[in-house]
Structures are given as structure tokens and as C-alpha cells.
């Protein structure tokens, strides 16, 4: 079985609920001639075609329904006629579309036609509206908001017949007729086309657009408002259904699907959510360019889970519409191609349309191509080339890079014209069309098609002005600029207040666009410009007026006039030599100058930073035009007091040293002083417990308020931890290796039997003339600090041996608590093992003098005899082995 495909309406659906069955429909009418019973009347045949879910139940299919006629001007009811079924049939697809996955065969709709063969209506000016209302639409419509469990949203079918006052003799009009061939297949997320076409027997021109679907009958009983079949129908106007987010009557399938106004072709990429969508198309009839009548057809479109093998061309993310397969690029020669409908496509063949060249092709699904020059190129895409389900598409590309849209504007004052100037540049052709939208939200008349239009804004604020411009080569571009409309033209002055000396002049400066005028007119040159020269005798406030096409703004500048300069410099001061100082002066001067300028951060500022090389007299001069005043500031630079704390010292741990400080000054201090024996003298004794930096500060009374400082670092070496080694035992003739540690220098005494007395690791060798000896080693560090340690050696005159006691008492009294080996003449113990009388190993070690505490697995043992074994290597390299017993006594 093939998978169920996406199609218009439900295919192979289950029988809907009793009322949920409506899937669209439309009214049509035919003019039959003048009235028969009344000469001042007209006759029409009126037909309603209703789309229903296939095979409706008896509760869903009414054998007769009311056609309610209303006066098209007052909407008052005129007649209500019951109309029976004239035709009923199923709209069925009998075969699959080969290149779409899924089984598309089966019933799509049940079509029910109700026909009023003739109705005679009095001729009136506005005509008549005929309506029929019914509940209910199918459940689960994707693009509308409704109760998903029970869709009570009904439908209103309606059409207006023109009256006697309609233009072009429209009272005798026949409405547009719709084809009933709605079995097209639409796949979710795929490109599709549906011809939503109508015909007109009068030869009128037709135009198409999406429009809103209307609600209708409810689920109530009876025949009144809210019933399933209101009888009579409610009068116009009718309410649109509630569309879901991203959908509307003018965009029922989302922004990716449009309708061609001239042909009625619906095309685009279908929504990706599968299910039913309400689609309504309005058709306008035009006779000799005049709109005379309108019709509407509604369908419930189903978007399904299927794949359609199609060739569709997308260039730079713009889908090419087959009805107008043209792409114009006026920016670049590099284009990105794609086929937006990829379902079922296994191969691609692109021909980029370069004449006389066969290498301008690609087999990639999304190729990029660089065109060599401007011109027109015919691009072709073939998908599944040479296969049964192959498809192709073409597009005409026009390349004319060098099109740059732009505009300028002048005049941004409220209620005055703002002039816009097109500055678009094009390398090919000429700019020949403009469309301006001036962003005035208060009117829809804020547009223009002139090249350089003017527009008068009536409200201040930021306006987003849009210009769409086109060239003779078809290039189109859009420019949007934010234009701020002000109640007054922008005006500013470079300074609001200034100072001049009597007899001097100053140039004023205003900034803005328009005509300038300055007042008062006294003592002023070029008063009609933005930059007049003024020379008042007394303080004067000048007012500037800016006139921008009748829009006025003003600002002021005060010019103060003085006869002399006021100046007050800082007092004389004293500083420490090599320090800097802030120089300052106060007054009404406009400019300041300090001399000498060497060593000054900014000699032309009232406040500056100075670094004098010695005592210096600085002169500051303040000026206002031709007036000036000067004052002196003397800066005395006194040298810092001198402190010398002496050289750094290294001392031994817990020793002391004498400091040796000198000063040039009147007093001094040491810091820190806690480890000094007398901080009130220049050569105190320091005894720090750790490395310490002592600071000597010198002071004087010559004017420098800061001390001179110097530091001496007393480094305290770490404490020496001497170690000569552990007491040991050897046999006569066995070399003994000593390893002392703790310093950098070593002296051993006595030197008996030693290979050296000034190294840390001498070797001892004994003949057996004495049975023991005790050595002292003096250990020193790099600073000469020293300490000593001792080590004892016991000498045996026997062969290498392991001494083991015959009994031990592990009672924790500190005496004979461990059973351990004492190896003499052995360089290595391979093992020392103890076994109980059952042969269980209770202790093992390979370390000399490490023993057993009489416990097994932490449990103390009673009195008993144990066997021990020992194996080792003596100092000559021979294997040593011994065994015996030991008694544990409790």
C-alpha cells in the first residue's frame, strides 16, 4: 500500500460526526430576462454548489434549504425560498499521480447542487444579496481557532446580484462560473500550484484575490439564529472566522503561498503542518475597466504527508514563480541556486545559460555560479534526468550590477514641505520609476511616484520614509531612512556666553539650515549670516533667528564686555625637590600662559602640573583679547633628607647583628622597632626571629615635609637540624657507610677508623681492637652557622650474625615488648618470619630491628613457643640463614 498523500479535502476519511461535514462551496447566478408577471422586474437562475465530506449522512444532507434574498442597500429581507437538490455526485480521482508518493485515488468530496430555476425580483437600484447558512465545518482545521473536539463553526454562502444603478448594464450580468475539478494534490513543505480558475459568459475580465471565510450556522435546534440551518439566513454583513497565528483571509496558507491576480493560479510552498486549511478566493468582474460584480468560492484544503518530485528554481533565496520565471540581480555576478522542493529527487542537472559554452553546468543540489558579464541568461534545472519521474524548470536571469538606490532630504520642520531628492546611481539603463511612502501613519495619501517629491508632515516625530526605485533594465531596490520631523528647525550656537575686552570684536557662530538674522543690529557686521562679527561697547545679548521655509527657531549668545582682566595666582610654596606640584590661577581671562614652560604639563591652562628642577619663579599671564594681566608664583624646591640604612646582612638563626645607619637631617626613626635593642640610635642591635626589612627614615626642618628613606634587609638563615645517623653495630672488617645531613660543611671527631673527617659521608672500618666508639660531627651552613650531632657504633668480633632473644613479654610495660632481629654484618635482610606451632605465619619483615608485638590479627596471644626464620646477605655478599624458637610469656 502507498502512503496517504496530501490533497484538496479528506481522502478515505472516516464518517464525520453528525454535523461536522462542510468543506466549502459557492453561489452563481444567470440572468434570464425581464420579469413575466411584473414588467418592472428581472428573472435569475440561482445555484448553490456545496462541498461536503464524502458520503454525508442523512442528518448532514438537507433535501431542501432556504435561499434568503436581501435588498443590497438596506440589507432588509425581501424573499425566503426553499430550494431542493438538483444534482449530487462524488468528486473522485481514479488514478495516482505517478511522481507523487502515496495513494491519491478515492473520493475527495461529495458535491451537492441546489438550484432555484427561476426567481422574479423587482428591479431596484442596489440589487440583491442571496445567502444560505449552515453548520458545521469539519473538525481540526489548521489555520483557524476553534474547539478541536467539536467544531461548531459554520459557513455562510452568499453572492450579490447587481441592481439597475450598477454601471455597464450590470443588472443583466451573469456571474463568474467556477470549475468543479478540485482533486489537486498538495504535499506539506513542498512547492505546489493549483489553478483556481473561473470563466465568464459575458466576456468580462476577471481578477483574483484571497479573502476571508465567513462563519455561519451553529449547533442549536430550531430555525432561528444559532440553529444548524438558520431559516431565514442572517442579513449581511458577515463575520470572518478567527484565523490562527501566521494566517489570515488574505494569507490563508501563510506568507509562502500567493495567488496570481490575473490567472487565479495559487502557488508557493505549502505549510509543513499536515491537515485541513480554509481557503477562500474572491473573483471580481471588470467590464470596460469598471468593477461590476464579485463572486467567492471557498474550499477546505488538506496538506498531507507526501513527496512531490518537482523542479523549482530558487536564486539567492528567492523562489522563481513559474508564471513569471524572471530574476533580476543588480548587485553581484555571484548567484546561489537551489531546488526548494527536494522530495524524491535523486539527481540534479543545472545549465546556467552561457551561450556557446557546454561547461556551465553542475550536478550539485545547491550550486553557486559566477557569471562573467552582464546580460540575460536562461537557466534550466532538470531533476531525475533520464528517469521516469523527471521534471524541469527554467528561469530568465538578468544581470546588471551597479544599481545603488539612495535619496537625500531637506527641510524637517512641522507643517512645512520636506523636499526629497533621489540620488540613485545605475551603471546600466536609466532610473525610470519611483514609489515613495513617507511613513505618515495618519493617512494613506502619504505616497508619491515623482522623482523628487515634497511632503508636508502635520505631526512631529520620526518617520520611516521608504523609496522603491526601478531602472529601465528592471532593477528594483528599496531604501528606508528615518527622518525626524521637528516642531522647529534644528539650531545651535557654538557658545552661549563669551567675554571680550573693550574695543575688541568676536565672531559668533550659529549652526543650522536656512536664513539667519541677528539682533540687535548695533555694532555688528554681516547680521544676515550664520557667522557675524560683533564689537559691543557694553555687555550685550544677541538673538539669532533661523528661518527654514517659514519655520522659525531662535537662540541667544551673550557677549560680556570688560575693561580689564582679573587675575589671582596661587601663593608661593615650598616642595621637595623631584616632586611635582599643581600650579593654578583664577580670574576672568579667556586664555592663560605660564612661563617658563619647560616641565609644565600644559603651559596654556589656568591649572597645570609642574616639575621644577630647582627653585623657580613662574609667571602666569591671563588675556581677554587685547587686555592682559600677570602674576608670579615662586616655588622653592628643597632637597629630600638623606637616609642610609647600611648594607644588607645575613645572620644565623637566633643570632643578632648591629645596624649601621647614617642620615643628613635633623631626626630619624627605625621601623619596625620591636626587635631592636635601642631604636633611638643609628646603630642599634637587631635580633629578628625571621628575615626582616628595617626602614630608616630621616627628617629635617628645611622645608621638605617628606622624609628620606632607606632599607636594610637582615636575612635570618633557617635553623640547622644536624643529623649524624642512628646508632648501629658492625662486625670487625665490615665497612660502615655514614650519612650526616643538615648543612653544607661537616667535621667529624675523633677520626678513628674514618675515611675522611670533613665530608658528610665517610666510611668507617674497624679491626676489632675496641668494642665501641662514639663520633661527634659539627655541621655548618653557608653563613658559618653550626650545630652538632652524635652517633654510636658497636663492634663485634664475630662473623656476621643475627641476634634474636629466646623470650619476650609483650605486656606493654616498655621492656622486652617486641620480638625483633638485630643484624650485625648484614647488608640486607631478605626476610624475618615467625610461625606458630600449627605452621601459621604470624609475622614477617625485611627491616632490621622491626619486631612482632605478640598479636595475631590484632588479638593478643597467650604463652607459647614460636619458630622464627631469617635470611639475609652479609657484607661480603654471602647468604646468611638462621632459625630458632622464641617463647612468648604472658
Tab-separated table of C-alpha atoms in Angstrom, residues 47-379:
chain	number	residue	atom	x	y	z
A	47	UNK	CA	-27.421	27.894	-7.993
A	48	UNK	CA	-25.508	26.903	-4.810
A	49	UNK	CA	-22.749	24.290	-5.068
A	50	UNK	CA	-21.773	22.817	-1.664
A	51	UNK	CA	-18.606	20.759	-0.983
A	52	UNK	CA	-19.125	18.128	1.728
A	53	UNK	CA	-17.176	15.291	3.288
A	54	UNK	CA	-17.716	12.221	1.128
A	55	UNK	CA	-20.987	10.322	1.540
A	56	UNK	CA	-22.696	12.601	4.082
A	57	UNK	CA	-25.250	11.085	6.464
A	58	UNK	CA	-28.934	11.908	6.328
A	59	UNK	CA	-28.501	14.280	9.237
A	60	UNK	CA	-25.886	16.237	7.318
A	61	UNK	CA	-27.594	16.399	3.923
A	62	UNK	CA	-30.704	18.582	3.699
A	63	UNK	CA	-33.004	17.761	0.764
A	64	UNK	CA	-34.173	21.385	0.655
A	65	UNK	CA	-32.610	24.534	2.048
A	66	UNK	CA	-33.613	28.241	2.318
A	67	UNK	CA	-32.253	30.839	-0.122
A	68	UNK	CA	-32.740	34.191	1.634
A	69	UNK	CA	-32.783	37.350	-0.546
A	70	UNK	CA	-31.889	40.770	0.936
A	71	UNK	CA	-32.011	44.272	-0.501
A	72	UNK	CA	-28.315	45.005	-1.200
A	73	UNK	CA	-28.688	48.585	0.061
A	74	UNK	CA	-30.680	48.223	3.294
A	75	UNK	CA	-29.963	44.502	3.926
A	76	UNK	CA	-33.686	44.075	4.596
A	77	UNK	CA	-35.126	40.648	3.808
A	78	UNK	CA	-37.091	40.511	0.546
A	79	UNK	CA	-37.832	36.799	-0.004
A	80	UNK	CA	-37.026	33.423	1.573
A	81	UNK	CA	-37.368	30.469	-0.812
A	82	UNK	CA	-36.905	26.748	-0.084
A	83	UNK	CA	-34.744	25.140	-2.775
A	84	UNK	CA	-34.256	21.433	-3.426
A	85	UNK	CA	-31.301	19.348	-4.643
A	86	UNK	CA	-30.830	19.394	-8.409
A	87	UNK	CA	-27.679	17.291	-8.586
A	88	UNK	CA	-25.478	15.192	-6.294
A	89	UNK	CA	-22.272	13.323	-7.097
A	90	UNK	CA	-18.876	12.356	-5.688
A	91	UNK	CA	-15.698	14.045	-6.906
A	92	UNK	CA	-13.344	11.080	-7.361
A	93	UNK	CA	-9.747	10.575	-8.522
A	94	UNK	CA	-9.404	7.253	-10.293
A	95	UNK	CA	-5.601	7.085	-10.729
A	96	UNK	CA	-2.460	8.161	-8.933
A	97	UNK	CA	-0.083	10.878	-9.975
A	98	UNK	CA	2.985	8.825	-10.753
A	99	UNK	CA	5.539	11.265	-9.379
A	100	UNK	CA	3.894	11.894	-6.008
A	101	UNK	CA	4.257	9.334	-3.238
A	102	UNK	CA	1.135	7.846	-1.711
A	103	UNK	CA	-2.217	6.614	-2.949
A	104	UNK	CA	-4.207	9.593	-4.250
A	105	UNK	CA	-7.179	7.606	-5.530
A	106	UNK	CA	-10.609	7.742	-3.968
A	107	UNK	CA	-13.394	10.155	-3.104
A	108	UNK	CA	-12.383	13.771	-2.463
A	109	UNK	CA	-15.777	15.465	-1.992
A	110	UNK	CA	-19.481	14.896	-2.244
A	111	UNK	CA	-20.823	17.723	-4.419
A	112	UNK	CA	-24.424	18.783	-3.745
A	113	UNK	CA	-26.069	21.337	-6.057
A	114	UNK	CA	-29.192	23.277	-5.017
A	115	UNK	CA	-30.782	25.146	-7.925
A	116	UNK	CA	-33.536	27.763	-7.950
A	117	UNK	CA	-34.538	27.503	-11.618
A	118	UNK	CA	-36.140	30.969	-11.732
A	119	UNK	CA	-36.902	33.764	-9.348
A	120	UNK	CA	-38.533	37.050	-10.350
A	121	UNK	CA	-37.337	40.064	-8.358
A	122	UNK	CA	-38.497	43.667	-8.583
A	123	UNK	CA	-35.890	45.798	-10.297
A	124	UNK	CA	-34.117	48.004	-7.762
A	125	UNK	CA	-31.091	50.268	-7.744
A	126	UNK	CA	-28.702	48.348	-5.432
A	127	UNK	CA	-29.583	44.773	-6.419
A	128	UNK	CA	-29.931	41.761	-4.155
A	129	UNK	CA	-27.789	39.630	-1.859
A	130	UNK	CA	-28.715	35.938	-1.636
A	131	UNK	CA	-27.377	33.920	1.333
A	132	UNK	CA	-27.512	30.444	2.880
A	133	UNK	CA	-26.053	29.472	6.275
A	134	UNK	CA	-25.279	26.015	7.672
A	135	UNK	CA	-23.374	24.315	10.490
A	136	UNK	CA	-20.766	22.820	10.604
A	137	UNK	CA	-17.258	22.773	9.164
A	138	UNK	CA	-15.047	19.697	9.569
A	139	UNK	CA	-13.053	19.272	12.802
A	140	UNK	CA	-9.365	20.204	13.253
A	141	UNK	CA	-8.853	22.992	10.720
A	142	UNK	CA	-5.199	24.114	10.934
A	143	UNK	CA	-5.455	27.824	10.075
A	144	UNK	CA	-8.402	28.790	12.281
A	145	UNK	CA	-9.059	28.975	16.020
A	146	UNK	CA	-11.917	26.684	17.067
A	147	UNK	CA	-12.847	23.943	19.525
A	148	UNK	CA	-10.726	20.991	18.321
A	149	UNK	CA	-13.068	18.403	19.836
A	150	UNK	CA	-16.338	19.639	18.279
A	151	UNK	CA	-16.087	22.259	15.556
A	152	UNK	CA	-19.246	24.349	15.844
A	153	UNK	CA	-18.042	26.961	13.320
A	154	UNK	CA	-20.485	27.051	10.405
A	155	UNK	CA	-20.414	28.583	6.929
A	156	UNK	CA	-22.152	31.402	5.095
A	157	UNK	CA	-22.529	31.171	1.307
A	158	UNK	CA	-23.518	34.477	-0.312
A	159	UNK	CA	-23.413	36.459	-3.560
A	160	UNK	CA	-24.657	39.912	-4.604
A	161	UNK	CA	-26.609	40.441	-7.866
A	162	UNK	CA	-26.080	43.978	-9.295
A	163	UNK	CA	-29.045	46.361	-9.479
A	164	UNK	CA	-30.317	48.890	-12.037
A	165	UNK	CA	-27.876	51.601	-10.896
A	166	UNK	CA	-24.848	49.364	-11.499
A	167	UNK	CA	-22.571	50.572	-14.319
A	168	UNK	CA	-22.223	48.899	-17.720
A	169	UNK	CA	-25.796	47.418	-17.637
A	170	UNK	CA	-24.588	45.015	-14.891
A	171	UNK	CA	-28.182	44.167	-13.895
A	172	UNK	CA	-28.193	41.740	-16.838
A	173	UNK	CA	-24.889	40.208	-15.751
A	174	UNK	CA	-24.158	36.504	-15.417
A	175	UNK	CA	-21.838	35.676	-12.519
A	176	UNK	CA	-18.452	34.066	-12.989
A	177	UNK	CA	-18.644	30.255	-13.131
A	178	UNK	CA	-16.175	28.078	-11.191
A	179	UNK	CA	-14.879	24.734	-12.391
A	180	UNK	CA	-15.567	21.789	-10.076
A	181	UNK	CA	-12.338	19.828	-10.597
A	182	UNK	CA	-10.776	20.122	-7.172
A	183	UNK	CA	-8.689	16.944	-6.869
A	184	UNK	CA	-5.213	18.507	-6.980
A	185	UNK	CA	-2.517	17.071	-4.695
A	186	UNK	CA	-0.536	19.251	-2.235
A	187	UNK	CA	2.418	17.958	-0.186
A	188	UNK	CA	3.432	19.602	3.100
A	189	UNK	CA	6.557	21.746	2.823
A	190	UNK	CA	6.662	21.297	-0.989
A	191	UNK	CA	6.094	23.702	-3.852
A	192	UNK	CA	2.647	23.348	-5.438
A	193	UNK	CA	0.342	25.039	-7.968
A	194	UNK	CA	-3.468	24.912	-8.071
A	195	UNK	CA	-5.408	26.624	-10.900
A	196	UNK	CA	-8.306	28.330	-9.096
A	197	UNK	CA	-9.819	29.478	-12.373
A	198	UNK	CA	-13.270	30.814	-13.303
A	199	UNK	CA	-14.978	31.637	-16.618
A	200	UNK	CA	-17.377	34.411	-17.583
A	201	UNK	CA	-20.020	34.042	-20.301
A	202	UNK	CA	-20.319	37.826	-20.717
A	203	UNK	CA	-16.650	38.172	-21.664
A	204	UNK	CA	-15.872	40.272	-18.598
A	205	UNK	CA	-12.281	40.445	-17.313
A	206	UNK	CA	-11.655	38.555	-14.066
A	207	UNK	CA	-9.209	39.258	-11.221
A	208	UNK	CA	-8.488	37.019	-8.252
A	209	UNK	CA	-7.536	37.533	-4.603
A	210	UNK	CA	-7.607	35.681	-1.308
A	211	UNK	CA	-10.379	36.832	1.061
A	212	UNK	CA	-11.746	35.878	4.466
A	213	UNK	CA	-14.002	32.897	5.093
A	214	UNK	CA	-17.303	33.593	6.899
A	215	UNK	CA	-18.902	31.929	9.918
A	216	UNK	CA	-22.493	30.646	9.629
A	217	UNK	CA	-24.968	28.366	11.378
A	218	UNK	CA	-24.471	26.937	14.844
A	219	UNK	CA	-25.404	23.717	16.607
A	220	UNK	CA	-28.697	24.883	18.083
A	221	UNK	CA	-32.097	23.389	17.305
A	222	UNK	CA	-34.948	25.113	15.508
A	223	UNK	CA	-34.725	27.584	12.640
A	224	UNK	CA	-33.708	30.799	14.360
A	225	UNK	CA	-30.238	32.397	14.852
A	226	UNK	CA	-27.687	29.887	16.165
A	227	UNK	CA	-29.520	26.868	14.735
A	228	UNK	CA	-27.744	24.419	12.443
A	229	UNK	CA	-29.717	25.797	9.429
A	230	UNK	CA	-30.891	29.359	10.213
A	231	UNK	CA	-34.162	29.958	8.318
A	232	UNK	CA	-34.098	32.664	7.116
A	233	UNK	CA	-30.354	33.366	6.953
A	234	UNK	CA	-28.968	36.274	8.920
A	235	UNK	CA	-28.568	39.511	6.882
A	236	UNK	CA	-25.176	40.904	5.844
A	237	UNK	CA	-22.541	41.923	6.813
A	238	UNK	CA	-20.945	38.581	7.780
A	239	UNK	CA	-18.124	37.910	10.224
A	240	UNK	CA	-14.795	36.334	9.294
A	241	UNK	CA	-13.694	33.157	11.054
A	242	UNK	CA	-10.941	33.509	13.666
A	243	UNK	CA	-7.665	32.706	11.900
A	244	UNK	CA	-4.718	31.248	13.797
A	245	UNK	CA	-1.302	32.870	14.256
A	246	UNK	CA	0.506	33.398	10.937
A	247	UNK	CA	-2.686	33.085	8.863
A	248	UNK	CA	-5.430	35.434	7.663
A	249	UNK	CA	-8.084	35.681	4.988
A	250	UNK	CA	-5.556	37.333	2.651
A	251	UNK	CA	-2.863	34.770	3.589
A	252	UNK	CA	-4.728	31.523	4.338
A	253	UNK	CA	-1.704	29.268	3.748
A	254	UNK	CA	0.944	31.578	5.198
A	255	UNK	CA	3.269	34.077	3.573
A	256	UNK	CA	4.826	31.413	1.329
A	257	UNK	CA	1.686	30.952	-0.811
A	258	UNK	CA	0.221	33.596	-3.157
A	259	UNK	CA	-2.452	33.847	-5.856
A	260	UNK	CA	-1.895	35.353	-9.291
A	261	UNK	CA	-4.405	38.191	-9.627
A	262	UNK	CA	-4.695	37.739	-13.389
A	263	UNK	CA	-4.815	33.938	-13.735
A	264	UNK	CA	-6.089	32.654	-10.389
A	265	UNK	CA	-3.075	30.332	-10.076
A	266	UNK	CA	-2.355	29.565	-6.397
A	267	UNK	CA	1.320	28.687	-5.924
A	268	UNK	CA	4.073	28.552	-3.339
A	269	UNK	CA	5.493	26.284	-0.650
A	270	UNK	CA	2.773	24.545	1.352
A	271	UNK	CA	2.728	24.736	5.175
A	272	UNK	CA	4.610	21.973	6.988
A	273	UNK	CA	1.801	21.187	9.460
A	274	UNK	CA	-0.409	18.481	7.953
A	275	UNK	CA	-4.199	18.871	7.978
A	276	UNK	CA	-7.117	20.978	6.693
A	277	UNK	CA	-6.856	24.686	5.732
A	278	UNK	CA	-9.713	27.073	4.845
A	279	UNK	CA	-9.039	28.844	1.502
A	280	UNK	CA	-11.426	31.441	0.056
A	281	UNK	CA	-10.911	33.154	-3.307
A	282	UNK	CA	-12.821	36.283	-4.372
A	283	UNK	CA	-13.282	36.915	-8.113
A	284	UNK	CA	-14.018	40.434	-9.392
A	285	UNK	CA	-15.697	41.015	-12.756
A	286	UNK	CA	-14.494	44.040	-14.763
A	287	UNK	CA	-16.386	45.429	-17.754
A	288	UNK	CA	-14.545	48.050	-19.795
A	289	UNK	CA	-12.293	48.688	-16.794
A	290	UNK	CA	-15.194	49.125	-14.337
A	291	UNK	CA	-15.854	46.745	-11.424
A	292	UNK	CA	-19.433	45.453	-11.789
A	293	UNK	CA	-19.712	42.320	-9.600
A	294	UNK	CA	-17.894	39.891	-7.270
A	295	UNK	CA	-18.095	36.164	-6.505
A	296	UNK	CA	-16.434	33.956	-3.916
A	297	UNK	CA	-15.515	30.266	-3.765
A	298	UNK	CA	-14.393	28.506	-0.621
A	299	UNK	CA	-12.597	25.175	-0.186
A	300	UNK	CA	-11.124	23.266	2.730
A	301	UNK	CA	-7.637	22.331	1.504
A	302	UNK	CA	-5.794	19.359	3.004
A	303	UNK	CA	-1.996	19.438	3.324
A	304	UNK	CA	-0.672	15.898	3.629
A	305	UNK	CA	2.479	13.890	4.287
A	306	UNK	CA	3.797	13.101	0.811
A	307	UNK	CA	6.619	13.982	-1.564
A	308	UNK	CA	6.209	15.614	-4.950
A	309	UNK	CA	9.038	15.289	-7.442
A	310	UNK	CA	9.333	18.807	-8.825
A	311	UNK	CA	11.929	21.036	-10.362
A	312	UNK	CA	11.654	24.508	-8.835
A	313	UNK	CA	14.365	27.126	-9.007
A	314	UNK	CA	15.398	29.345	-6.117
A	315	UNK	CA	18.008	32.058	-6.750
A	316	UNK	CA	19.572	33.868	-3.797
A	317	UNK	CA	16.732	32.515	-1.596
A	318	UNK	CA	14.050	33.884	-3.963
A	319	UNK	CA	11.699	31.219	-5.346
A	320	UNK	CA	11.086	31.722	-9.059
A	321	UNK	CA	7.350	31.637	-9.843
A	322	UNK	CA	6.656	29.586	-12.987
A	323	UNK	CA	4.045	32.082	-14.170
A	324	UNK	CA	6.724	34.806	-14.163
A	325	UNK	CA	10.084	32.992	-14.235
A	326	UNK	CA	12.302	36.054	-14.112
A	327	UNK	CA	15.099	37.036	-11.735
A	328	UNK	CA	16.787	40.420	-11.922
A	329	UNK	CA	20.010	40.978	-9.994
A	330	UNK	CA	21.576	44.387	-9.871
A	331	UNK	CA	24.110	43.801	-7.053
A	332	UNK	CA	26.527	40.979	-7.884
A	333	UNK	CA	27.659	38.470	-10.505
A	334	UNK	CA	27.658	35.563	-7.999
A	335	UNK	CA	24.339	33.721	-7.665
A	336	UNK	CA	23.319	30.877	-5.337
A	337	UNK	CA	20.921	28.305	-6.808
A	338	UNK	CA	18.719	25.726	-5.081
A	339	UNK	CA	15.717	23.462	-5.686
A	340	UNK	CA	13.395	24.182	-2.720
A	341	UNK	CA	11.334	21.017	-3.394
A	342	UNK	CA	13.691	18.083	-2.773
A	343	UNK	CA	11.296	15.190	-2.047
A	344	UNK	CA	12.001	12.187	-4.289
A	345	UNK	CA	14.811	13.976	-6.149
A	346	UNK	CA	17.884	11.773	-6.670
A	347	UNK	CA	19.860	13.791	-9.249
A	348	UNK	CA	20.255	17.364	-10.464
A	349	UNK	CA	21.405	18.886	-13.723
A	350	UNK	CA	21.854	22.682	-13.902
A	351	UNK	CA	22.570	24.602	-17.092
A	352	UNK	CA	23.418	28.223	-16.229
A	353	UNK	CA	22.692	29.505	-19.735
A	354	UNK	CA	26.022	30.837	-21.060
A	355	UNK	CA	25.658	30.822	-24.850
A	356	UNK	CA	28.078	28.657	-26.818
A	357	UNK	CA	29.526	27.010	-23.680
A	358	UNK	CA	28.848	23.449	-22.531
A	359	UNK	CA	30.866	23.566	-19.305
A	360	UNK	CA	28.475	25.941	-17.491
A	361	UNK	CA	26.675	23.066	-15.749
A	362	UNK	CA	26.527	21.485	-12.294
A	363	UNK	CA	25.205	18.284	-10.702
A	364	UNK	CA	25.113	19.770	-7.192
A	365	UNK	CA	21.765	20.316	-5.451
A	366	UNK	CA	22.746	23.854	-4.348
A	367	UNK	CA	25.418	25.220	-6.696
A	368	UNK	CA	26.976	28.683	-6.817
A	369	UNK	CA	27.850	30.217	-10.173
A	370	UNK	CA	29.899	33.290	-11.127
A	371	UNK	CA	28.654	34.944	-14.310
A	372	UNK	CA	31.345	36.583	-16.447
A	373	UNK	CA	29.405	39.649	-17.579
A	374	UNK	CA	26.119	41.497	-17.587
A	375	UNK	CA	23.287	40.304	-19.769
A	376	UNK	CA	20.326	37.926	-19.952
A	377	UNK	CA	20.780	34.205	-19.256
A	378	UNK	CA	18.291	31.334	-19.486
A	379	UNK	CA	18.858	28.881	-16.619
